[in-house]
mmCIF file of C-alpha atoms and ligand atoms in Angstrom:
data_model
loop_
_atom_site.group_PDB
_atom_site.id
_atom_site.type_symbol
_atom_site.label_atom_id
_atom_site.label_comp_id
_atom_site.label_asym_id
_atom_site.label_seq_id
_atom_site.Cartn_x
_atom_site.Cartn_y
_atom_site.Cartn_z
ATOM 1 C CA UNK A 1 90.093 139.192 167.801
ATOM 2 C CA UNK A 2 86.896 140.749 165.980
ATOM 3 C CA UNK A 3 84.297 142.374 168.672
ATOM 4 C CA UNK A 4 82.545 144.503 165.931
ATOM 5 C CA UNK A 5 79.724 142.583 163.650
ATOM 6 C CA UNK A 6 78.680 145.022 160.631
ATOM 7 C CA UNK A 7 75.871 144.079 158.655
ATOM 8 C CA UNK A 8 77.101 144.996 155.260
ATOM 9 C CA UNK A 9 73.728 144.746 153.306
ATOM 10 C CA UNK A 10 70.331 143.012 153.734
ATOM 11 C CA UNK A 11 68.141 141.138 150.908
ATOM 12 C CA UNK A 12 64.752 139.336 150.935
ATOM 13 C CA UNK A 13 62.555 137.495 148.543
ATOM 14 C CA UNK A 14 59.136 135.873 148.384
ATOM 15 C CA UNK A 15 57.454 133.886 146.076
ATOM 16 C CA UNK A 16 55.104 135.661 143.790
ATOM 17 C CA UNK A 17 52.463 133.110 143.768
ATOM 18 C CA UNK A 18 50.409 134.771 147.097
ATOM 19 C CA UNK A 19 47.438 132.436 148.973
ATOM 20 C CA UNK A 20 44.888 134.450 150.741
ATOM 21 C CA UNK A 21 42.768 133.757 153.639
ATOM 22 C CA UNK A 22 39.917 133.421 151.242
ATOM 23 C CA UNK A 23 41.632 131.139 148.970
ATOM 24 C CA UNK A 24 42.117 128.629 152.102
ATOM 25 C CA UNK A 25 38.870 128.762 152.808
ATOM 26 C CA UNK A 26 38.361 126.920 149.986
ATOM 27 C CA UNK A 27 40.665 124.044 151.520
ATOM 28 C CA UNK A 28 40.378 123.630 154.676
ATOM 29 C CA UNK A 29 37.069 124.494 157.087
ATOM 30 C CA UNK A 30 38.392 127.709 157.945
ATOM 31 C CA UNK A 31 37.211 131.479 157.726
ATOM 32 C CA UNK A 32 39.123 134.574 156.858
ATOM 33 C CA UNK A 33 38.006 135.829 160.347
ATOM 34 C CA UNK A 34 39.102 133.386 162.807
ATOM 35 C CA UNK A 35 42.600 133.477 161.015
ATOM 36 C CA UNK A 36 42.700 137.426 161.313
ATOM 37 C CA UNK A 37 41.544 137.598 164.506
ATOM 38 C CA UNK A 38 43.724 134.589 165.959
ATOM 39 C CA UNK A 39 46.627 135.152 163.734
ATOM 40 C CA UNK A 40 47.073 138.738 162.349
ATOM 41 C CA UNK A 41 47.742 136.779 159.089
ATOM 42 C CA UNK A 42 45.546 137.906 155.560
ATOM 43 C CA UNK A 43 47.810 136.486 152.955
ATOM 44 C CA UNK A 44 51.097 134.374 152.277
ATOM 45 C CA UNK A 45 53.540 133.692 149.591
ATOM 46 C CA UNK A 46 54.036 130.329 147.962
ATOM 47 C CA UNK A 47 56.870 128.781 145.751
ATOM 48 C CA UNK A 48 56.196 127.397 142.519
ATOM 49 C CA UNK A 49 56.394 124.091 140.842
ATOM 50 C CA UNK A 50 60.473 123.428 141.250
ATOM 51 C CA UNK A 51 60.923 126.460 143.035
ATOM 52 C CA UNK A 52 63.119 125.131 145.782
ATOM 53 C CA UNK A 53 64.814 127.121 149.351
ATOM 54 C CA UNK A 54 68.029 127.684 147.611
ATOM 55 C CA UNK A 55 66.882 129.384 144.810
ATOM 56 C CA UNK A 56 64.993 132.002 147.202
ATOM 57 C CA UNK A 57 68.271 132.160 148.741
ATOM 58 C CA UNK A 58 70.153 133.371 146.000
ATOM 59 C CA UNK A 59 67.492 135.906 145.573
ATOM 60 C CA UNK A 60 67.901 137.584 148.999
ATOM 61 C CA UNK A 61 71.466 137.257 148.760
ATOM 62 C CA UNK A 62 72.132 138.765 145.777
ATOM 63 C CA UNK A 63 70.231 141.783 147.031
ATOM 64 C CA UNK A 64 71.926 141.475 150.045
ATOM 65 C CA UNK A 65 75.457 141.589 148.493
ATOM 66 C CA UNK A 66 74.605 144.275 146.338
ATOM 67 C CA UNK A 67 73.639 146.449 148.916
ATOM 68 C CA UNK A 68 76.619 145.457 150.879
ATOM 69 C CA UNK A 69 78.795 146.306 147.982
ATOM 70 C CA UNK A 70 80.091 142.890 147.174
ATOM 71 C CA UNK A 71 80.742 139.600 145.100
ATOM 72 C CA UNK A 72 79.829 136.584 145.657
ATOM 73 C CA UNK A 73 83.712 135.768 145.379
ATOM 74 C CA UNK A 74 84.197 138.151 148.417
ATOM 75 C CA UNK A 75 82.769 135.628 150.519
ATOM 76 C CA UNK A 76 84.504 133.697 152.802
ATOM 77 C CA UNK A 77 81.574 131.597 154.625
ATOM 78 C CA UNK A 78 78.081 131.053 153.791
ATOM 79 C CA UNK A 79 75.679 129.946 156.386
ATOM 80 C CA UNK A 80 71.697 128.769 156.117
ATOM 81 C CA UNK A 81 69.375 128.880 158.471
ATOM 82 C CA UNK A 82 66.437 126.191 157.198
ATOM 83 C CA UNK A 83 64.043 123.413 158.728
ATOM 84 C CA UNK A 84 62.861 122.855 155.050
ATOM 85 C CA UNK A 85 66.357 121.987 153.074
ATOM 86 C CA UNK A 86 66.110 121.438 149.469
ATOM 87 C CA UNK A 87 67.667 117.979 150.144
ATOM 88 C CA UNK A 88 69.133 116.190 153.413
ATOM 89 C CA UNK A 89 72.539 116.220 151.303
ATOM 90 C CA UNK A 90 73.901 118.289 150.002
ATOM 91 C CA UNK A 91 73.755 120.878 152.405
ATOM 92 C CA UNK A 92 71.278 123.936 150.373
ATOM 93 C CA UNK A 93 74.566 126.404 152.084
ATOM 94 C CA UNK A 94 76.416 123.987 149.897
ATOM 95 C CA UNK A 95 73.831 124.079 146.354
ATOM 96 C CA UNK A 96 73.295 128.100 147.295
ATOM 97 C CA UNK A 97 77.046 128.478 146.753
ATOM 98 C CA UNK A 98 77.090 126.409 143.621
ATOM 99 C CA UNK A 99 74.297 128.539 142.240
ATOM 100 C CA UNK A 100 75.788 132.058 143.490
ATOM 101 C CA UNK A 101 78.676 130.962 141.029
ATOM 102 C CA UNK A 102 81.842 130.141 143.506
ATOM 103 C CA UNK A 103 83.830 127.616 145.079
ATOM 104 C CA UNK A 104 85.785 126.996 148.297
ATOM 105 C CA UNK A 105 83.618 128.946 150.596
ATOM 106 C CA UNK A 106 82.894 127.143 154.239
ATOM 107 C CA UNK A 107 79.164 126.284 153.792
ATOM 108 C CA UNK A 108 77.031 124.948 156.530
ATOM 109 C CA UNK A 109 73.151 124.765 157.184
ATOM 110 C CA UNK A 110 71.985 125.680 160.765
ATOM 111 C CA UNK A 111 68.502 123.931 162.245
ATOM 112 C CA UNK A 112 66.613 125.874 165.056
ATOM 113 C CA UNK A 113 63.640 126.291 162.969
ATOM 114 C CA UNK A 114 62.227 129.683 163.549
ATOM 115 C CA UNK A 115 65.214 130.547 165.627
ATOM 116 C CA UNK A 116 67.625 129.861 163.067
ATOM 117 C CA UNK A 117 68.438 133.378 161.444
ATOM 118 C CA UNK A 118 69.870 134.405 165.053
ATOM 119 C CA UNK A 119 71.587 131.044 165.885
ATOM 120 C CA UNK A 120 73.339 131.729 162.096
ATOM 121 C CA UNK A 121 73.966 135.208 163.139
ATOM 122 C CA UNK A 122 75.736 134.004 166.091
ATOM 123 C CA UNK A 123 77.321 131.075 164.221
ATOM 124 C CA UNK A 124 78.604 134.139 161.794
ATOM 125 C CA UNK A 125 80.374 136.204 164.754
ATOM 126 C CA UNK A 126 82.039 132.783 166.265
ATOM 127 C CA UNK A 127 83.647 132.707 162.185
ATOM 128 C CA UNK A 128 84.215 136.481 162.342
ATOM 129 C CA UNK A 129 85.989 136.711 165.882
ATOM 130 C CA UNK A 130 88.378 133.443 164.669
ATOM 131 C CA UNK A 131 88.997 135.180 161.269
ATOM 132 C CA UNK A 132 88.574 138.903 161.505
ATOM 133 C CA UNK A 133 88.769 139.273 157.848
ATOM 134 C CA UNK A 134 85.362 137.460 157.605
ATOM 135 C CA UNK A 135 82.878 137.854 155.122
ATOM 136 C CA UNK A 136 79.869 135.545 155.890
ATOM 137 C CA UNK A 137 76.772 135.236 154.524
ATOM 138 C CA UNK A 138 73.756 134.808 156.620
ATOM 139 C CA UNK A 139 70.668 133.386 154.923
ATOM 140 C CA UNK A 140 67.463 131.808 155.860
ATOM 141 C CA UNK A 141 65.211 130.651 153.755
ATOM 142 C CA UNK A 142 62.028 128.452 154.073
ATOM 143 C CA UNK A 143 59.782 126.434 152.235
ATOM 144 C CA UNK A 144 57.327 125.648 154.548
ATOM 145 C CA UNK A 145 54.221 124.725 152.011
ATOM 146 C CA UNK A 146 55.957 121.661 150.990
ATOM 147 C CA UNK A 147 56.231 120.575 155.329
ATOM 148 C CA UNK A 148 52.187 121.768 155.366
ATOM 149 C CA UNK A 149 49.564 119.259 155.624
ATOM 150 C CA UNK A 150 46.901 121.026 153.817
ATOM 151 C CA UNK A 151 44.295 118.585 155.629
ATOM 152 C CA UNK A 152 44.882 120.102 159.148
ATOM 153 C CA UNK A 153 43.711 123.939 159.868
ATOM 154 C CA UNK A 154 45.256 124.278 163.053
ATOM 155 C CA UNK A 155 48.407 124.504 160.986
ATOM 156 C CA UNK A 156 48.013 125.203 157.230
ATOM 157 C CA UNK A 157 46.809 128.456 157.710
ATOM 158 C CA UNK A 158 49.611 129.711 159.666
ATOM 159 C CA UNK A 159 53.111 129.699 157.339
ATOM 160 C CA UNK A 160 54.079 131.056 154.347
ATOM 161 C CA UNK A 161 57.400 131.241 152.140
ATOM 162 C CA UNK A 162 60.315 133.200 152.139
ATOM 163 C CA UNK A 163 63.858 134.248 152.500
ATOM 164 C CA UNK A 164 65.929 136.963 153.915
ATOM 165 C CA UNK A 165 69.394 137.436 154.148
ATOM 166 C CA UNK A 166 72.349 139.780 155.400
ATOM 167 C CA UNK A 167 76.304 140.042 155.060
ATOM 168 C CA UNK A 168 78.499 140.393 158.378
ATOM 169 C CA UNK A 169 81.850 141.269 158.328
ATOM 170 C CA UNK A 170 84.272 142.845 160.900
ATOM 171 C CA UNK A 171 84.295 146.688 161.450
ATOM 172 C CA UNK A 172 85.496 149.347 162.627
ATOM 173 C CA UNK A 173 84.646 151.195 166.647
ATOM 174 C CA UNK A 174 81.884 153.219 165.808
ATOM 175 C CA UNK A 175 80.334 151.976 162.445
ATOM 176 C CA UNK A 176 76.985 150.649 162.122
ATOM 177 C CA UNK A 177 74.614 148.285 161.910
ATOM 178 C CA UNK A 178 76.442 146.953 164.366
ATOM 179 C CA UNK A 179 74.993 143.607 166.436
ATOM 180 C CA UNK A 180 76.122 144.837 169.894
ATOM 181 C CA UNK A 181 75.325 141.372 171.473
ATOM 182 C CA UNK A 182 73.035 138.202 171.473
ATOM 183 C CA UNK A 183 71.840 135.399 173.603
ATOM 184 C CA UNK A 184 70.568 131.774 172.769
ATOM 185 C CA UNK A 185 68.621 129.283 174.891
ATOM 186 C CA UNK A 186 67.178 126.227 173.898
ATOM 187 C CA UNK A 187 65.149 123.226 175.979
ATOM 188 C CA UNK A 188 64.987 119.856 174.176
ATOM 189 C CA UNK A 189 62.586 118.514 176.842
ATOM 190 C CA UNK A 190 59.959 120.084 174.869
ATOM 191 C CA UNK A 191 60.655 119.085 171.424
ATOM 192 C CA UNK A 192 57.401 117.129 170.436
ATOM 193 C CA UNK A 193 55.502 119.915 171.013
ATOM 194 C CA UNK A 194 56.487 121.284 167.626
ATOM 195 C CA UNK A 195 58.215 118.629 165.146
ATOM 196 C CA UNK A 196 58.612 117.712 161.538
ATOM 197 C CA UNK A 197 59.691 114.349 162.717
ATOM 198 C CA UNK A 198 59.231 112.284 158.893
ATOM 199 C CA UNK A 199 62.256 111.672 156.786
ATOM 200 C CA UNK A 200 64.663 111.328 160.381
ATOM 201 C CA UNK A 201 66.631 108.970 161.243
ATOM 202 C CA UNK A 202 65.070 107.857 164.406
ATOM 203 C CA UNK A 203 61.803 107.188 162.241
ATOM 204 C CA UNK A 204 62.579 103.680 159.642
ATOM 205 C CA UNK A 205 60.856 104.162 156.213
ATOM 206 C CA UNK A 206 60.537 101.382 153.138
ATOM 207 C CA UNK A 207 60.742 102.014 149.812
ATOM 208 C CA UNK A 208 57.743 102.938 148.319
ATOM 209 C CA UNK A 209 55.834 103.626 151.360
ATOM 210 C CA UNK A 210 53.933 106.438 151.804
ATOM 211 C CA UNK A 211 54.394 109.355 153.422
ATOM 212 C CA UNK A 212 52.416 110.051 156.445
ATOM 213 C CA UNK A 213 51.221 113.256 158.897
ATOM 214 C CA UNK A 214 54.487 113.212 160.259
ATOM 215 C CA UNK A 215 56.375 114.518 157.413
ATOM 216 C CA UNK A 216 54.872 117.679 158.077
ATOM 217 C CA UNK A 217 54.436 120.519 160.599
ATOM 218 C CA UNK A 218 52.723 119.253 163.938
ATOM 219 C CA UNK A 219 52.471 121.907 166.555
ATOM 220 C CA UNK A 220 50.260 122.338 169.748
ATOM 221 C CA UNK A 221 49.307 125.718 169.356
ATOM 222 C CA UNK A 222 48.300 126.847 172.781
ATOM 223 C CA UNK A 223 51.224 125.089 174.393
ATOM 224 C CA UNK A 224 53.770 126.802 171.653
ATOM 225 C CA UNK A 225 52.112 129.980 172.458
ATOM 226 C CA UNK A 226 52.640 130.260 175.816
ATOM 227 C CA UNK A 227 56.512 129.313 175.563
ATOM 228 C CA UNK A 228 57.140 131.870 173.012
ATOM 229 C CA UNK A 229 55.911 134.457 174.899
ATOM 230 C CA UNK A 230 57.303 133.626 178.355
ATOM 231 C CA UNK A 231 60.704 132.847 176.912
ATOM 232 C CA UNK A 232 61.579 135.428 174.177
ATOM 233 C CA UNK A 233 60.491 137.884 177.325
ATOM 234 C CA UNK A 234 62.876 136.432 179.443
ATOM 235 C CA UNK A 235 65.764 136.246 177.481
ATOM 236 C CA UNK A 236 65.441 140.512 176.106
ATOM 237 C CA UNK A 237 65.332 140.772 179.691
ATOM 238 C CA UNK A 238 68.431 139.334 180.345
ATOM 239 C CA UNK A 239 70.474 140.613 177.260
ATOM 240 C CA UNK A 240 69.069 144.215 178.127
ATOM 241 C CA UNK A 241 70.457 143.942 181.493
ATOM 242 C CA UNK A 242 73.405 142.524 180.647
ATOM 243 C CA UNK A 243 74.220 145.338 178.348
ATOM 244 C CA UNK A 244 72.911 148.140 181.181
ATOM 245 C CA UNK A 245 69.841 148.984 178.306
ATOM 246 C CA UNK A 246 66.748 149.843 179.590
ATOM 247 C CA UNK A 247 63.578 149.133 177.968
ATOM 248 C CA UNK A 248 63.189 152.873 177.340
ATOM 249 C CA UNK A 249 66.005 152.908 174.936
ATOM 250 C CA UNK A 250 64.831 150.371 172.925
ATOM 251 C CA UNK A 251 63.508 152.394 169.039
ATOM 252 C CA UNK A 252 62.365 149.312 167.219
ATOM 253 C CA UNK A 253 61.395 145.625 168.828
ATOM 254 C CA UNK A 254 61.207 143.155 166.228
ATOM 255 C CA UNK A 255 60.213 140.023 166.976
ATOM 256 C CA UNK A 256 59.692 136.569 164.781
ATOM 257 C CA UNK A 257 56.596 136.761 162.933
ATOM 258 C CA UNK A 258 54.495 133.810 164.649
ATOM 259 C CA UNK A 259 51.542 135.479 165.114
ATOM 260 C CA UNK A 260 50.776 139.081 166.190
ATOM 261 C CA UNK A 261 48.784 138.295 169.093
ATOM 262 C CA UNK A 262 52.688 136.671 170.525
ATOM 263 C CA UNK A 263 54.428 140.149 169.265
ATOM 264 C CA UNK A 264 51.886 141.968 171.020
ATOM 265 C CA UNK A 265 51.749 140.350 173.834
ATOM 266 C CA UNK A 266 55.895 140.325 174.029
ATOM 267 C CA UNK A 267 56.211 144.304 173.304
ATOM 268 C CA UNK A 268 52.854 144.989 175.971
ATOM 269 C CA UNK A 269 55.628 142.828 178.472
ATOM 270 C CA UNK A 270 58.237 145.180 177.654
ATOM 271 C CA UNK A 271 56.010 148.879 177.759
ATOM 272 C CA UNK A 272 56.705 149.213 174.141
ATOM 273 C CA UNK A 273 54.442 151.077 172.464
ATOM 274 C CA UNK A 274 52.495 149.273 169.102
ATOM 275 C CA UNK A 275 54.205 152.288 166.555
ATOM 276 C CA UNK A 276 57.678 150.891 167.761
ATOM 277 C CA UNK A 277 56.864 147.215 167.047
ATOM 278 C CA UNK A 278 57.189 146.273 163.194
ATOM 279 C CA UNK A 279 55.003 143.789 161.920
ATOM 280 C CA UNK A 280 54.655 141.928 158.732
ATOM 281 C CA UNK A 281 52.895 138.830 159.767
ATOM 282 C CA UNK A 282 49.742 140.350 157.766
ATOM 283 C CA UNK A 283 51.236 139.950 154.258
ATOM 284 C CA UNK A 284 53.914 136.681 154.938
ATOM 285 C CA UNK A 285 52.477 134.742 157.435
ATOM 286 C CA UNK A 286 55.543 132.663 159.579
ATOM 287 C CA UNK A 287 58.065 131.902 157.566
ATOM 288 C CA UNK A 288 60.255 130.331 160.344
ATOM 289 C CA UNK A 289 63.726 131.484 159.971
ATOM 290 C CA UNK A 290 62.980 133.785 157.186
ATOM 291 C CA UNK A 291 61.004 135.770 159.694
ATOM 292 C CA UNK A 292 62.989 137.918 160.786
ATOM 293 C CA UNK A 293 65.659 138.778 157.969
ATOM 294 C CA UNK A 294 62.620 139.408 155.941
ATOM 295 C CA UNK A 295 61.270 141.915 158.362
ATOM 296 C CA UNK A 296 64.445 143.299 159.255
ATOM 297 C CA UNK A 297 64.985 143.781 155.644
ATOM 298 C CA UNK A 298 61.694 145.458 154.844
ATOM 299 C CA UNK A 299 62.105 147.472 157.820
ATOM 300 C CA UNK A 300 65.134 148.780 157.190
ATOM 301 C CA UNK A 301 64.532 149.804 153.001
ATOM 302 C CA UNK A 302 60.723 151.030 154.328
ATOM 303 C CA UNK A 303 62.890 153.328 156.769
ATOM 304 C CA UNK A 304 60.670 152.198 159.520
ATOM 305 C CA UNK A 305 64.211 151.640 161.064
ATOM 306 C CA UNK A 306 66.525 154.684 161.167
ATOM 307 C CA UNK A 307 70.183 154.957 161.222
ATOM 308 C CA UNK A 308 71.189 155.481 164.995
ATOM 309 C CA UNK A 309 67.652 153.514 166.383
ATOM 310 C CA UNK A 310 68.311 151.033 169.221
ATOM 311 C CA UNK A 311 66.691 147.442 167.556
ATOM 312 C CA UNK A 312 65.948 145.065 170.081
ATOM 313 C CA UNK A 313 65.662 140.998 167.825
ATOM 314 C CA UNK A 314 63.691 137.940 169.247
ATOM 315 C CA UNK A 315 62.748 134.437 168.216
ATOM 316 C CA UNK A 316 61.437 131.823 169.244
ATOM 317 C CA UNK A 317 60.971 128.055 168.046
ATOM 318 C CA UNK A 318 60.476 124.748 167.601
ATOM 319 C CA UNK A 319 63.649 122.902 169.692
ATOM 320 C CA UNK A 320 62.291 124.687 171.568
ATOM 321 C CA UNK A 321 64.978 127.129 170.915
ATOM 322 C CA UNK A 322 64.697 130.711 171.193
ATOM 323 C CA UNK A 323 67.215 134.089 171.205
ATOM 324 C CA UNK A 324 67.542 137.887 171.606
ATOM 325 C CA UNK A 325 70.002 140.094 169.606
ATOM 326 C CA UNK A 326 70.760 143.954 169.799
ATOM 327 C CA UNK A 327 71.800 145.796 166.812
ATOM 328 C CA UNK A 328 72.745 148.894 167.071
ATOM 329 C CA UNK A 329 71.731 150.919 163.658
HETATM 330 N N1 ACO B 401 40.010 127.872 161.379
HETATM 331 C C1 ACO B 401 38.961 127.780 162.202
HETATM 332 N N2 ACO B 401 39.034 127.173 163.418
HETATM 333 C C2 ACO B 401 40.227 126.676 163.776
HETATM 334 C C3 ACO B 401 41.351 126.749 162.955
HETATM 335 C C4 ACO B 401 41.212 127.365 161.713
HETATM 336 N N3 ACO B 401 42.259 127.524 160.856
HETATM 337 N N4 ACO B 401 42.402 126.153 163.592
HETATM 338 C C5 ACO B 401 41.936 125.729 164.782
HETATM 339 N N5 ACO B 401 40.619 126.026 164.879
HETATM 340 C C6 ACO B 401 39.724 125.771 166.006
HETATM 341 C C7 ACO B 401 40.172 124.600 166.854
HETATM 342 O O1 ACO B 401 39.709 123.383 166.300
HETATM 343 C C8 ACO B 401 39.537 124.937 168.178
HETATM 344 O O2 ACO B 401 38.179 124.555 168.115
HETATM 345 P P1 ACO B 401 37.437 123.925 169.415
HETATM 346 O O3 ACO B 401 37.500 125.007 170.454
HETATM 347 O O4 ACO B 401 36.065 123.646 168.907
HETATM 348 O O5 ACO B 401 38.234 122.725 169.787
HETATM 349 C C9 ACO B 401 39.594 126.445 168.244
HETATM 350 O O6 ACO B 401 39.757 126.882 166.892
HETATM 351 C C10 ACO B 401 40.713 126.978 169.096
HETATM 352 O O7 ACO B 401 41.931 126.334 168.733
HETATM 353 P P2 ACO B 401 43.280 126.694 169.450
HETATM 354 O O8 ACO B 401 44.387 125.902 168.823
HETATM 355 O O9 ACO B 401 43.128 126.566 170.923
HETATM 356 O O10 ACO B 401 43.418 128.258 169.055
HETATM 357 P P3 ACO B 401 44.443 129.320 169.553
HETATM 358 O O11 ACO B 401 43.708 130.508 170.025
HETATM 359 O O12 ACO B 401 45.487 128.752 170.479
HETATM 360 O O13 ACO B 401 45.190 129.745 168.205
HETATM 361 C C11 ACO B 401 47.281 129.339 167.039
HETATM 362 C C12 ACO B 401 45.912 128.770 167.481
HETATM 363 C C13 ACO B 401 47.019 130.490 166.095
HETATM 364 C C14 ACO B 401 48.042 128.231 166.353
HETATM 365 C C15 ACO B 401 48.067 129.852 168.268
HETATM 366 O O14 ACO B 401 48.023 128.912 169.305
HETATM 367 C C16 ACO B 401 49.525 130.157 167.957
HETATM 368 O O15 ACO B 401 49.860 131.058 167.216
HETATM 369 N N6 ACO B 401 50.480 129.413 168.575
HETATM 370 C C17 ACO B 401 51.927 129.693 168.483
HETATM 371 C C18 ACO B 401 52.544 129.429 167.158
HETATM 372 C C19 ACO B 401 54.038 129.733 167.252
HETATM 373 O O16 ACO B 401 54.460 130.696 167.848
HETATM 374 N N7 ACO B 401 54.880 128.878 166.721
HETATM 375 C C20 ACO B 401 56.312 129.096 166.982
HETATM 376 C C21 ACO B 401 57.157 129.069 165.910
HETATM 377 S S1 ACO B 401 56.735 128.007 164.571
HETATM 378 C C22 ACO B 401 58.189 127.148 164.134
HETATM 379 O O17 ACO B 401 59.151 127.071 164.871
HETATM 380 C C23 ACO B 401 58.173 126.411 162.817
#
């Protein structure tokens, strides 16, 4: 049986097309200050005209496979974490494999919305501890600006575009980055308080009828807020005692990128000081599950995270459904 999880190589990739604060005010009644000050956000990217979440994919991927030193046709599993698929079938794992140039892969697309990088990640080690020789690929990627209604600024101002990616494979004692351990949690009960309910199948829809608010991102803020903070808190809690870590030994917390009041708030919970908390919520917005492979990513190639640093991973999302990870570098 596996028990060590390497990641091989890490890739990201935003659109170039970038919105700023000041170009929404233009759209919506909104000001570049209340989305600063609430948000942490000044800018986002956003996809082009046929520029779909599978073709971001194979951008982080590729980077992510050439860092790890590999084909495509190395790959054994892909998996992709996405609420915004480029079609309900087939799967994007499925069109991401097609474009990456291969065949006869395992390729599956995991929902938690902006917990789905870690629910992949630990989809990834279930592969790797049934087939030790593993190599999976771990993408998210997220179109979120086609699931924005650009009429409401409670929401519109909030997400952005993106994908990030990484390559896991087995390992040997010793070699790093190695994810140490994770956790998952999720509570349906409180589903409708963040939904993209339009286009499912418990909703009927005619022909020719028009789409309505549904079909894109409804959230209640303040409610959302409060979850994410109380739950991804709870859950590093219990994966840091679990593993006998103490909060001290924690280098690097990186957290989704929601908002940075939440990461603040989370790493003020834990007595982590700001310099150890990376951030890029100022330049991307949320990008759901792209959130944190993205940072991760930039984190990593910006040296921000150093080989031998303790990184402590959280998310949390609509589902609700949140997680914790360790990875040792
Ligand atoms: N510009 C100006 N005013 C605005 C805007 C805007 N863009 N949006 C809302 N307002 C107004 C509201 O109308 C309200 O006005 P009122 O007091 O006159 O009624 C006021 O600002 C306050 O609104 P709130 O929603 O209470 O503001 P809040 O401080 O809670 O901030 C925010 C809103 C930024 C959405 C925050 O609640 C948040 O970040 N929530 C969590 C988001 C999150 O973590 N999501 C999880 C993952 S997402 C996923 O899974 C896809």
């Amino acid at each position: 049986m596996q028990t060590n999880f390497i990641i091989r190589g890490f890739g990201h990739y935003a659109p170039e097309r970038i919105l700023t604060n000041a170009d929404l005010e233009k759209i919506v009644d909104t000001t570049d200050e209340w989305i600063t000050t609430r948000t942490g956000i000044k800018q986002r990217h956003i996809v082009t005209e046929g520029e779909a979440a599978s073709d971001m994919a194979l951008k982080s991927s590729l980077a992510a496979l050439a860092e790890a030193g590999l084909e495509p046709g190395d790959l054994t599993h892909i998996v992709v974490a996405t609420f915004t698929p480029d079609s309900m079938i087939p799967s994007t794992a499925c069109v991401l494999q097609h474009k990456l140039g291969i065949k006869g892969q395992m390729c599956i697309d995991v929902s938690a919305a902006c917990s789905g990088f870690l629910y992949a990640l630990q989809t990834a080690r279930g592969y790797l501890t049934l087939d030790p020789e593993a190599k999976v690929l771990v993408v998210a990627s997220e179109v979120i600006s086609r699931r924005t209604n650009w009429e409401d600024r409670s929401t519109c101002v909030l997400f952005g575009d993106a994908s990030g990616a990484v390559v896991l494979t087995g390992g040997d004692e010793g070699e790093t980055p190695r994810v140490m351990d994770m956790k998952l949690a999720a509570d349906g009960s409180l589903g409708d308080l963040l939904s993209v309910h339009g286009g499912g199948s418990a909703y009927s829809y005619k022909l020719g009828e028009p789409v309505g608010e549904e079909f894109f991102v409804q959230m209640q803020g303040r409610e959302t807020f409060k979850h994410a903070v109380r739950n991804m808190t709870s859950i590093c809690e219990a994966l840091l005692e679990e593993n006998g870590v103490v909060k001290e030994d924690i280098d690097v917390l990186l957290t989704h990128q929601a908002n940075w009041r939440i990461i603040d708030a989370v790493g003020r919970k834990f007595g982590i000081v700001p310099e150890k908390v990376f951030s890029n919520i100022d330049r991307y917005a949320n990008t759901s599950a792209a959130s944190i492979p993205v940072a991760l990513s930039e984190a990593v190639k910006t040296a921000f995270i150093k080989p031998g640093d303790l990184v402590l991973l959280t998310s949390f999302g609509g589902g609700f459904t949140w997680g914790s990870a360790l990875v040792r570098f």
